[in-house]
Coordinates of C-alpha atoms and ligand atoms in Angstrom, one line a residue:
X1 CA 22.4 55.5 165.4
X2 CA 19.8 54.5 162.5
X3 CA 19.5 51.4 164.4
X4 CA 18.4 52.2 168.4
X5 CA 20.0 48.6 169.2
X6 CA 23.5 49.9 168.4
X7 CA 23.2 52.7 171.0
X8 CA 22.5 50.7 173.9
X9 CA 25.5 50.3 175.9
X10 CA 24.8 46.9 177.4
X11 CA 26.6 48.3 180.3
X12 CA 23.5 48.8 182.5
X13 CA 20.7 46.8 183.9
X14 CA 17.9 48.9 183.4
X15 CA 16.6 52.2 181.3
X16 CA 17.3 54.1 184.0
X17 CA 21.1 53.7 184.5
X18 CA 21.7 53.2 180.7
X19 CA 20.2 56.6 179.9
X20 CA 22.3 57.9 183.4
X21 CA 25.8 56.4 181.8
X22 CA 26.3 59.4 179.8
X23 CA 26.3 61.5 182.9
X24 CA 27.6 59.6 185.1
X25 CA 31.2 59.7 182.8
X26 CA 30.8 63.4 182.8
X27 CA 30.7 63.1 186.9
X28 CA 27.5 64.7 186.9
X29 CA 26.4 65.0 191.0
X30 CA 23.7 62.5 192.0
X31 CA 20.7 64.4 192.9
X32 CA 21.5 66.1 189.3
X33 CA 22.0 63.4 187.4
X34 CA 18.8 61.7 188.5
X35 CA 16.8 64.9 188.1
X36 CA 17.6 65.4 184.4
X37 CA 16.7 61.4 183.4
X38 CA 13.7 61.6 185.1
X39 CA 12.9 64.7 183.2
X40 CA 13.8 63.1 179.9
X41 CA 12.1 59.5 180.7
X42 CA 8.8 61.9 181.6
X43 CA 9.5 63.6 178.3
X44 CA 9.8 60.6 175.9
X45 CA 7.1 59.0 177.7
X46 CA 9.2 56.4 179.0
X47 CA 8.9 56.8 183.0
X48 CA 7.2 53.9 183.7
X49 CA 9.7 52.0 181.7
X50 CA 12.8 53.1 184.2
X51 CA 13.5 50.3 185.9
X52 CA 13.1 47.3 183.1
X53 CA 16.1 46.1 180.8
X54 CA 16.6 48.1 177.6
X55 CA 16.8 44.3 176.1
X56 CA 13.4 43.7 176.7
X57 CA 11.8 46.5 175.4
X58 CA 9.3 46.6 172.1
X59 CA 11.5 48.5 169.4
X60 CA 9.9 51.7 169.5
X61 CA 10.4 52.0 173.1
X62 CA 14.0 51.0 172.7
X63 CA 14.8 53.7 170.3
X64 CA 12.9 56.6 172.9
X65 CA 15.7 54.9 175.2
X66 CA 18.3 55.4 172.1
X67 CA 17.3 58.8 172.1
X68 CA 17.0 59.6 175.3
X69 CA 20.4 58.1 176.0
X70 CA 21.8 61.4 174.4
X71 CA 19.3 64.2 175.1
X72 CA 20.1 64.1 178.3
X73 CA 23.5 65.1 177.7
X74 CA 21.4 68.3 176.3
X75 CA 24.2 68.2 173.4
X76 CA 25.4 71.7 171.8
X77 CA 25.1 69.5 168.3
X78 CA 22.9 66.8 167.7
X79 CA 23.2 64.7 165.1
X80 CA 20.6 62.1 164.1
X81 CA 20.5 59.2 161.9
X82 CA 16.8 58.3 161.4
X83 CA 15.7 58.4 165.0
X84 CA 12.2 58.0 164.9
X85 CA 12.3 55.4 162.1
X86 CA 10.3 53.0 165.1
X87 CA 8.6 55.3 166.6
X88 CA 4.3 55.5 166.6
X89 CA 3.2 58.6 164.7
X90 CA 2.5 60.6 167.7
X91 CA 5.8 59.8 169.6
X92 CA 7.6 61.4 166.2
X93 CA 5.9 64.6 166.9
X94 CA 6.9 64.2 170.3
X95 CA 10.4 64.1 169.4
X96 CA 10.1 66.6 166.8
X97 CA 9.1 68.8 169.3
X98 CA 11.8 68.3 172.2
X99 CA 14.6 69.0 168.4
X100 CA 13.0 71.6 168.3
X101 CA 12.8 72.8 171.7
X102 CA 16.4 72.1 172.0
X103 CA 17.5 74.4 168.6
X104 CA 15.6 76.9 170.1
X105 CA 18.0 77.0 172.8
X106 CA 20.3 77.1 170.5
X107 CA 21.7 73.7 169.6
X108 CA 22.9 72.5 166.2
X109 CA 20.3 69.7 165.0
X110 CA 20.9 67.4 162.2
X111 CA 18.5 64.9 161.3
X112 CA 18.8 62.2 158.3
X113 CA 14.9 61.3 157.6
X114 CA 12.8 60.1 155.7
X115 CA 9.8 61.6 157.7
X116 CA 10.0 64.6 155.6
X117 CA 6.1 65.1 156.7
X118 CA 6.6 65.7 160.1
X119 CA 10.7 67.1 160.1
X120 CA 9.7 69.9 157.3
X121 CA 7.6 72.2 159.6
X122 CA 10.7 72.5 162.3
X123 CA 13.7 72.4 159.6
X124 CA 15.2 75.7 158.8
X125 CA 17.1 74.2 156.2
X126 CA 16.9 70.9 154.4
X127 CA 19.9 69.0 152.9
X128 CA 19.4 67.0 149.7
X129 CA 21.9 64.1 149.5
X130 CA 22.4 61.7 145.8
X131 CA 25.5 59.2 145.6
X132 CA 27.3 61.5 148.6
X133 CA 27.0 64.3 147.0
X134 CA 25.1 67.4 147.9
X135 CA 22.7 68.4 145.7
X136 CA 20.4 71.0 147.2
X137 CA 20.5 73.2 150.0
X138 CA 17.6 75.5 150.7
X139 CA 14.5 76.4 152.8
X140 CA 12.8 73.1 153.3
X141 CA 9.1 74.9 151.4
X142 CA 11.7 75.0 148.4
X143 CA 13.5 71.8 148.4
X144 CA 10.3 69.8 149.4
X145 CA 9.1 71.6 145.6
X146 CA 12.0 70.7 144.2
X147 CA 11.2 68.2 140.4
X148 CA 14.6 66.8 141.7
X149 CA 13.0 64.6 144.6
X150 CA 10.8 62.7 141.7
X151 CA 14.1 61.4 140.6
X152 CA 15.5 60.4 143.5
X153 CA 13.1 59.1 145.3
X154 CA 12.2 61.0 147.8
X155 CA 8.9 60.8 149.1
X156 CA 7.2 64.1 149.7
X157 CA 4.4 64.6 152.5
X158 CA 1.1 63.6 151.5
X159 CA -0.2 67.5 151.4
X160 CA 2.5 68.3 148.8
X161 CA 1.6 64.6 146.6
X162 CA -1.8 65.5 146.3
X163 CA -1.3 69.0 145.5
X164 CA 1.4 67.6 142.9
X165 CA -1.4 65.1 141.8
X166 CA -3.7 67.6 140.9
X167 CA -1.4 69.7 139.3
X168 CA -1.5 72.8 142.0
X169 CA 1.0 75.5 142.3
X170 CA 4.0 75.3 144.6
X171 CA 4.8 75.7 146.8
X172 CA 3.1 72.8 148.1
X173 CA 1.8 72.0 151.8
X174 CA 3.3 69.9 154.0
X175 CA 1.3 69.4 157.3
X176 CA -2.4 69.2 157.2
X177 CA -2.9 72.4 158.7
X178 CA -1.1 74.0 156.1
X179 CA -3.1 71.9 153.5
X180 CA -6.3 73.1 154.6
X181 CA -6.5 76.7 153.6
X182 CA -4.5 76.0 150.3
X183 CA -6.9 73.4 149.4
X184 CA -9.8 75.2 150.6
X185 CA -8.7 78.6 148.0
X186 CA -8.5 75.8 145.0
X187 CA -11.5 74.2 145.7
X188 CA -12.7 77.8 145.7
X189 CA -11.6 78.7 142.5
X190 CA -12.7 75.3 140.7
X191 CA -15.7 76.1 138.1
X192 CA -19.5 76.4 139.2
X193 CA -20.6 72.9 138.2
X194 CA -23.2 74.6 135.3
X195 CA -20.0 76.6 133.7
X196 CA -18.9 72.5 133.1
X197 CA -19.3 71.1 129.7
X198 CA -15.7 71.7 127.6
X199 CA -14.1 69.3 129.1
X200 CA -11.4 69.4 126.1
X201 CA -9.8 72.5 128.0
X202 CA -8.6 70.6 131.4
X203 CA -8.6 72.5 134.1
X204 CA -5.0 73.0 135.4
X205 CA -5.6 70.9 138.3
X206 CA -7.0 67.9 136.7
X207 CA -5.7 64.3 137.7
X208 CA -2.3 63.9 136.8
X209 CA -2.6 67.2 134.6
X210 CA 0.9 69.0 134.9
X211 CA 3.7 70.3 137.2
X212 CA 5.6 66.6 137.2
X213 CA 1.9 64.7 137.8
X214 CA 1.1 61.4 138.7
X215 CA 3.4 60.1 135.3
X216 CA 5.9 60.7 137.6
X217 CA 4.9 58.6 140.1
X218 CA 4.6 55.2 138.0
X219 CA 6.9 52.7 138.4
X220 CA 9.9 52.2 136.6
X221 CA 9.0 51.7 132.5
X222 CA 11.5 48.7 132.1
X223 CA 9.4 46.5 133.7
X224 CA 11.5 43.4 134.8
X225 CA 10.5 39.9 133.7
X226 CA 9.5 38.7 137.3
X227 CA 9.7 34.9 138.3
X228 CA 6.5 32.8 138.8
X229 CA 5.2 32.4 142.0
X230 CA 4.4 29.7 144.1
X231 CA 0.9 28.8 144.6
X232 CA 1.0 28.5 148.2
X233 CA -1.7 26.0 149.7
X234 CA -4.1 28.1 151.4
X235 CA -3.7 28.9 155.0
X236 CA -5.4 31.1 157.3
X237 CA -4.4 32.0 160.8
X238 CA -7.1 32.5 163.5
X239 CA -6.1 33.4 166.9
X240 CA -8.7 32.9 169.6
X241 CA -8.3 35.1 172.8
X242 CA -4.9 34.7 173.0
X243 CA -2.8 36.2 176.3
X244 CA 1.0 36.8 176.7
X245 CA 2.8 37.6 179.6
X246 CA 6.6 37.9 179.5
X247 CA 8.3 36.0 181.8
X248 CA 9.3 39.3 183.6
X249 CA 5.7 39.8 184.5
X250 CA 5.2 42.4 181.5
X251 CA 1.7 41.3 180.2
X252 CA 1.9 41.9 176.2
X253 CA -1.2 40.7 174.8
X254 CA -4.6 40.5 176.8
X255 CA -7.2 38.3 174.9
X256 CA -6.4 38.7 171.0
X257 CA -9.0 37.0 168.6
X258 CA -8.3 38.0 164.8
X259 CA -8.6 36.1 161.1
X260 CA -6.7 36.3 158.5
X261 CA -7.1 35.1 155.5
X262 CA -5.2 33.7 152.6
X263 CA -5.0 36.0 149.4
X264 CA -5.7 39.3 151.7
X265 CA -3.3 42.0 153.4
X266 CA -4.1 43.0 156.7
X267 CA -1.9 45.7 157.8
X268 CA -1.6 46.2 161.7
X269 CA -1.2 49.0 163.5
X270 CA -0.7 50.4 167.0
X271 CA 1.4 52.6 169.2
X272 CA 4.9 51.4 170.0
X273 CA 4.5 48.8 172.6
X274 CA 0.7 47.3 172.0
X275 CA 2.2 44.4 171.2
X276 CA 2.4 43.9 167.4
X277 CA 5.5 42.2 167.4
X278 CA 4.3 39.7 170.4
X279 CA 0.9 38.8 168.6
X280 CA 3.3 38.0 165.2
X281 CA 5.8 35.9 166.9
X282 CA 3.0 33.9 168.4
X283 CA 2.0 33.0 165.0
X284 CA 5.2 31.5 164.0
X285 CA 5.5 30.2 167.4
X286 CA 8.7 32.0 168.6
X287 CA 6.8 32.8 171.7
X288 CA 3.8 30.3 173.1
X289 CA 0.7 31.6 173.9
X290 CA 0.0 32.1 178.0
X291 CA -3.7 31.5 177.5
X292 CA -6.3 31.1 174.1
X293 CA -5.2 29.6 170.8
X294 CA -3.1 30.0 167.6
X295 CA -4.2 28.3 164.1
X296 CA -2.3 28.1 161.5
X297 CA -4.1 26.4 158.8
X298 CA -5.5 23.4 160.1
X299 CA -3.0 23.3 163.0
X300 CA -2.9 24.4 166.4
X301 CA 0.2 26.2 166.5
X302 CA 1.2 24.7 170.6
X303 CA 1.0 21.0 168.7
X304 CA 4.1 21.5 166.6
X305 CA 8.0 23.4 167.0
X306 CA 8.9 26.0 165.6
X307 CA 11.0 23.9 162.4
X308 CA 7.3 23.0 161.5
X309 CA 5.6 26.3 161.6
X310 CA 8.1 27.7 159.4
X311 CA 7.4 25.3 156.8
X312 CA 4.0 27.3 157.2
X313 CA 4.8 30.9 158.3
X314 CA 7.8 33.0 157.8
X315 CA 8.3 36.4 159.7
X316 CA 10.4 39.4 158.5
X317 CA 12.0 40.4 161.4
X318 CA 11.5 44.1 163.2
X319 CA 15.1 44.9 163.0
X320 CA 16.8 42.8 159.8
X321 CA 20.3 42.2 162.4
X322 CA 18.3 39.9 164.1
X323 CA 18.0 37.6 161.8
X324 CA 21.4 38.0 159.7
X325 CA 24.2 36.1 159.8
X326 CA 25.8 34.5 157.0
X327 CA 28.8 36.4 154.7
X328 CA 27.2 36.5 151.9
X329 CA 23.6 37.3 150.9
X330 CA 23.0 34.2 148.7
X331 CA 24.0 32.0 151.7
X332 CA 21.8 34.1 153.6
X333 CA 19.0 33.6 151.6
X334 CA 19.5 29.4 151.4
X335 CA 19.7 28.9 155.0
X336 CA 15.8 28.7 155.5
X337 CA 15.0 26.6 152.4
X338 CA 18.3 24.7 153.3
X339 CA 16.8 24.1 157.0
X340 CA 13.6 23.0 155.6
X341 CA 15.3 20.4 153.5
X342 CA 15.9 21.5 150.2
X343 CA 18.9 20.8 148.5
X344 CA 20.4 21.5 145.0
X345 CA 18.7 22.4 141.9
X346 CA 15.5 23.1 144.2
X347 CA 17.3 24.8 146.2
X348 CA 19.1 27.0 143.9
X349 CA 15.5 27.9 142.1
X350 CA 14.3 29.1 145.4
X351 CA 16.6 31.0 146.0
X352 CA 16.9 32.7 142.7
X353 CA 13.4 33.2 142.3
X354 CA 13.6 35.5 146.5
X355 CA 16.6 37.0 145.0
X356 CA 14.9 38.6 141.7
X357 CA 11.6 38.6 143.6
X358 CA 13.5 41.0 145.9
X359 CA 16.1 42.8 143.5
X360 CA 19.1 41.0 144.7
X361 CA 20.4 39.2 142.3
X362 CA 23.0 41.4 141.4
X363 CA 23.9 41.4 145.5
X364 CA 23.9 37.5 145.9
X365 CA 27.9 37.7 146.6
X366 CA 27.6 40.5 148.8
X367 CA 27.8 40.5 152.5
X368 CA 24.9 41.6 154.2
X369 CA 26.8 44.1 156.4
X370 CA 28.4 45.7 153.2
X371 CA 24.4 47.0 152.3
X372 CA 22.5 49.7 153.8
X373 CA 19.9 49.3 156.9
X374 CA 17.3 49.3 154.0
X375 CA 18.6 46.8 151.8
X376 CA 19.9 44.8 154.4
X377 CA 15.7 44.8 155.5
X378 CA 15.1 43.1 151.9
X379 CA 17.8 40.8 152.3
X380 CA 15.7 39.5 155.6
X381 CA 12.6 39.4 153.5
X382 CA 14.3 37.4 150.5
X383 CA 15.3 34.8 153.5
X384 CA 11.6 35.1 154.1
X385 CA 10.4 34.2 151.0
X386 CA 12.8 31.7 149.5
X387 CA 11.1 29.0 152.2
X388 CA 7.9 29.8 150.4
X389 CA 5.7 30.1 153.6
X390 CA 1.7 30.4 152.6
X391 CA 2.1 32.9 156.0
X392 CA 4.4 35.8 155.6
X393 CA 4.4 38.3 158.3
X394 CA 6.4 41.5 157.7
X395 CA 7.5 43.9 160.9
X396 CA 7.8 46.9 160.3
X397 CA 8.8 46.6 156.3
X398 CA 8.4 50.2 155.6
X399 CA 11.2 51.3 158.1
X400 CA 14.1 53.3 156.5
X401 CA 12.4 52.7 153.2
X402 CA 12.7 55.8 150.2
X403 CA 9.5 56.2 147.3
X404 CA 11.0 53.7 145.6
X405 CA 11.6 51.2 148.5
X406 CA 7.4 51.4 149.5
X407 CA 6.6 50.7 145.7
X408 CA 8.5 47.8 145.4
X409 CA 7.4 46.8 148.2
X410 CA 4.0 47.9 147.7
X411 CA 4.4 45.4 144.3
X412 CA 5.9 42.7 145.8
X413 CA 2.9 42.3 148.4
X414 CA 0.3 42.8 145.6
X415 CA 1.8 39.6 143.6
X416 CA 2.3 37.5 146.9
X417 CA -1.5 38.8 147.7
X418 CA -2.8 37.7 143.8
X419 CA -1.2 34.2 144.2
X420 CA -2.7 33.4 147.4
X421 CA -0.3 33.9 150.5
X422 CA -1.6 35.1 153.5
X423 CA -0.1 38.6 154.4
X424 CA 0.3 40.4 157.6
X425 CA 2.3 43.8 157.4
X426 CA 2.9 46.1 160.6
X427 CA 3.5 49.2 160.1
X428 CA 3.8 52.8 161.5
X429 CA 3.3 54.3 158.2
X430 CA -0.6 55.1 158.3
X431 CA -0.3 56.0 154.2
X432 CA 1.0 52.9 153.7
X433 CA -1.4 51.2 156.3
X434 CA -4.4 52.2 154.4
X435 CA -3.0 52.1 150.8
X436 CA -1.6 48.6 150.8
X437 CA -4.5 46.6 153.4
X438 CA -7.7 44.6 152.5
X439 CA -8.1 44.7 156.1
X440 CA -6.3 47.2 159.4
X441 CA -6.7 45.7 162.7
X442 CA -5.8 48.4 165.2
X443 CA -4.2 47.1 168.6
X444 CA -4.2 49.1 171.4
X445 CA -2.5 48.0 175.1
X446 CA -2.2 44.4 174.2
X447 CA -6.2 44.0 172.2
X448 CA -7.1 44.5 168.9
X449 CA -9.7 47.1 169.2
X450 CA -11.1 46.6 165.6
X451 CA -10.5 45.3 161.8
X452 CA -12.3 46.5 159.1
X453 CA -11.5 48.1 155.7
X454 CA -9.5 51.2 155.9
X455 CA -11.9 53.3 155.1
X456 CA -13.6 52.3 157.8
X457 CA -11.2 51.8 160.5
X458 CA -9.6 55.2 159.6
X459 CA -13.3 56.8 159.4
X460 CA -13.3 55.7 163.6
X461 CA -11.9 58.8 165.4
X462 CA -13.1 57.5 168.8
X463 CA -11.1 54.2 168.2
X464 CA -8.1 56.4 166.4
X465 CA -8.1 58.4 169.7
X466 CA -8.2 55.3 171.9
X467 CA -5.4 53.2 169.9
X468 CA -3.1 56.9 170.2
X469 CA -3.1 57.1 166.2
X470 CA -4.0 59.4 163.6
X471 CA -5.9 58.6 160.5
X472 CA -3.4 59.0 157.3
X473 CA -2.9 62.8 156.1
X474 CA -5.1 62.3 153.2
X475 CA -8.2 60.5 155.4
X476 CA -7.8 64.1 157.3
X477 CA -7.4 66.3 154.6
X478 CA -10.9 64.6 152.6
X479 CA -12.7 64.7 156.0
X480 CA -11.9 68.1 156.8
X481 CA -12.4 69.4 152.9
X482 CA -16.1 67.7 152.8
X483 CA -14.4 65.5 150.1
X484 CA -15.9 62.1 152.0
X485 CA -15.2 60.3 155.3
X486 CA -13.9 56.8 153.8
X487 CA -11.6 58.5 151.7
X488 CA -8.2 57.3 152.8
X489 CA -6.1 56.8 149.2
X490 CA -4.6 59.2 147.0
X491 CA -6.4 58.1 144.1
X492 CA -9.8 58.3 146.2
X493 CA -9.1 61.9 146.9
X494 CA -8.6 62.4 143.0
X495 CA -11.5 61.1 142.2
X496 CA -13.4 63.0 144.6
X497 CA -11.5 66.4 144.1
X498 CA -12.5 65.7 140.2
X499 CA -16.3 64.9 141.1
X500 CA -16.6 68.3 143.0
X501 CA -16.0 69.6 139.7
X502 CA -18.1 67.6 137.6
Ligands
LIG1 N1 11.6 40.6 175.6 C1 10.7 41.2 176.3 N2 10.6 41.1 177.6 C2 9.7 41.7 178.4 N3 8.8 42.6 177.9 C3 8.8 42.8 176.5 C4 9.7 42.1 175.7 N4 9.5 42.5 174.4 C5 8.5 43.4 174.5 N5 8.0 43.5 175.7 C6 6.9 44.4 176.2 O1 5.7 43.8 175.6 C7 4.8 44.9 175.2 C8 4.5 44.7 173.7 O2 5.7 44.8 173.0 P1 5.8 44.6 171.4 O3 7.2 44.5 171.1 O4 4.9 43.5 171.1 O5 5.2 46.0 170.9 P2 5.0 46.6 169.5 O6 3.5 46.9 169.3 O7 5.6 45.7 168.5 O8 5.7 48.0 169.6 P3 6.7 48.8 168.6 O9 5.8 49.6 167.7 O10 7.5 49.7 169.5 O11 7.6 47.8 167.8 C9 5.6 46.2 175.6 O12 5.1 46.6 176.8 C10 7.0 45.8 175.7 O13 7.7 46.6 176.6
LIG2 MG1 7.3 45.9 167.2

């Protein structure tokens, strides 16, 4: 299932017996049945998590639990709706690899994704989907080239955007590796820097130049009419060597200290289960600090409840079900501003303004079930925003999200950022990570083990290594090319593919 929380049974205490239940209906022998979830818990990296509740489990370990649920049925056909949507960069490869381990032996595996990045290099074919119809069906190389996925969204791997960018042949790379050589020949063929001077005839690669460029890429040309924002009074959050043990013993965050400040973006990101989603709901004072200090603005976060801090800090939810549960989405999106006191024509303004903020307006009768995961995940952020919070923490926002879902987005944080709010966005998405931030704080095992810019966080392979990440695609691409080691944008390594030619 797309979301890892409908898979779980409820059935079973702990990991081990829900990912057992499968075989146990079978009436798979002990000593077997045992054998093989052992093997998959060791394979999913999720031994050491056998014997706690799936319930209390971050979200990227609950969806290796999702998955591992049915692997161990070693299925003849597999079929996947966004199952590593949660999962750290390096625990989607993992999975990759057991799919395709497992069509080697000759399963059926289909996978819905939008991880085209890391799916493409194990797909034989790829599917394209618009309006439940099927579009395209080809080699994945082919589709991936396809001018179709400009208008339909789909977001190609950063290899294959850059070589799009700068107007390069398909087919285009997918994986770094790939990138490499194909980049290297280009570079190659670029003119000596003295043959320069008649710039009038671009060169076929040039920013933007051809082959469905970076026109494409701009955002739609109707611009909306967008509603004012608040000014939000500015409000920092500081936590000071904060600690937080679960009351089953689990101990989630081991002496935190990190700043933000209003009017910046700091993106955090980590493996699944260094506690990103701990550290946020200590801000908005869902969970109390064991040791160390919260500050929100110029209050200790202990000294107030909850109803307070959310006049101060609102928080987007990991998984959007969490916090939906109204029948429509415009009652959805009052019941914060309604809790915090507001009441008709204020009330109504607030939420019209997270509606179009959002593009809801035209789903304000809907029920929130009746939308898509993704949608559904904007309806939670409308919630969000109609209380007006100078904090906004988003979990996870990019999760499930198309091209056109991480643009909006992208815009939506760069107008909260311009009129002041304070932003915290976790993410898995190192692209996004180090397009959108000011600032990336990196946590690793319940610590932050740095902030900085992104170039210079990315730039850290000895941290990257430590934390279990991967600086983004283009960050590896530029390093390896000679292009420059802060380069970590698309538009950085543009501009530095177009100064090797000048
Ligand atoms: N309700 C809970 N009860 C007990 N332990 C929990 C609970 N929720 C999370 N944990 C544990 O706390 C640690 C941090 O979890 P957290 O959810 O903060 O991680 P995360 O960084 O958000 O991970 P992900 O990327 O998978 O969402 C993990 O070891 C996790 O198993
Ligand atoms: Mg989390």
């Amino acid at each position: 299932f797309q979301n890892p929380f409908n898979q779980i049974t409820g059935a079973r205490l702990t990991v081990f017996e829900e990912v057992a239940f499968g075989l146990e209906n079978l009436g798979v022998l002990r000593d077997e049945m045992v054998r093989r979830v052992q093997a998959v818990l060791e394979r999913l990296k999720i031994g050491h998590l056998a014997e706690r509740s799936p319930y209390a489990l971050s979200g990227g370990q609950q969806q290796r639990v999702a998955i591992a649920s049915i692997l161990v049925l070693a299925p003849q056909v597999l079929v996947m709706d966004e199952p590593t949507a949660q999962l750290d960069p390096v625990g989607t490869g993992e999975v990759m690899d057991v799919l395709a381990d497992l069509a080697e032996a000759g399963a059926s595996v289909v996978l819905a994704t939008h991880k085209l990045a890391q799916a493409a290099p194990f797909a034989q074919s790829a599917l394209l989907l618009e309006e439940g119809r099927l579009v395209r069906h080809a080699a994945a190389a082919e589709v991936l080239a396809d001018p179709l996925l400009d208008e339909l969204g789909v977001e190609r791997p950063a290899p294959a955007r850059l070589a799009q960018h700068l107007g390069l042949p398909p087919l285009w790379p997918v994986t770094v590796e790939d990138g490499l050589p194909y980049f290297r020949a280009a570079l190659r063929s670029l003119p000596a820097p003295e043959s320069g001077g008649d710039r009038s005839s671009a060169p076929r690669w040039a920013p933007g130049g051809q082959a469905g460029g970076a026109s494409d890429r701009t955002p739609h040309p109707t611009p909306q009419p967008l509603p004012s924002l608040l000014h939000p009074h500015p409000t920092p959050v500081a936590l000071d060597e904060v600690h937080f043990t679960y009351p089953s013993g689990v101990e989630a965050l081991r002496g935190v200290s990190l700043s933000l400040e209003p009017g910046a973006i700091t993106t955090l990101i980590g493996e699944n289960g260094a506690g990103k989603t701990t550290l946020s709901k200590l801000i908005n004072g869902l969970l109390r600090p064991t040791a160390g200090r919260v500050r929100v603005g110029d209050w200790l976060a202990a000294d107030h409840p909850v109803s307070d801090l959310a006049h101060r800090v609102g928080y987007v939810f990991q998984n959007p079900d969490e916090q939906l549960f109204k029948s429509t989405v415009w009652d959805e999106v009052a019941f914060g501003p309604r809790n915090l006191g507001l009441t008709g024509r204020r009330l109504q303004q607030a939420v019209t303004r997270a509606l179009e903020l959002t593009g809801l307006t035209a789903a304000a009768e809907v029920h929130p079930y009746d939308l898509q995961l993704a949608e559904r995940r904007w309806v939670a952020i409308a919630s969000v925003l109609a209380m007006e919070p100078p904090v906004i923490i988003l979990d996870e926002p990019t999760t499930g999200q198309d091209r056109r879902g991480r643009e909006r987005l992208a815009r939506l944080l760069d107008r909260l950022r311009v009129a002041g709010h304070t932003l915290l966005a976790i993410t898995h998405d190192m692209d996004f990570a180090a397009e959108q931030a000011d600032l990336v704080a990196m946590m690793a095992d319940g610590r932050v083990l740095t902030v900085g810019p992104p170039g210079q966080v990315f730039a850290d392979a000895t941290l990257l290594r430590q934390a279990g990440l991967e600086s983004p695609p283009v960050a590896r691409l530029a390093h390896a090319l000679s292009l420059g080691s802060q380069i970590v944008t698309e538009a950085q390594f543009v501009a530095a593919w177009a100064g090797r030619w000048e």
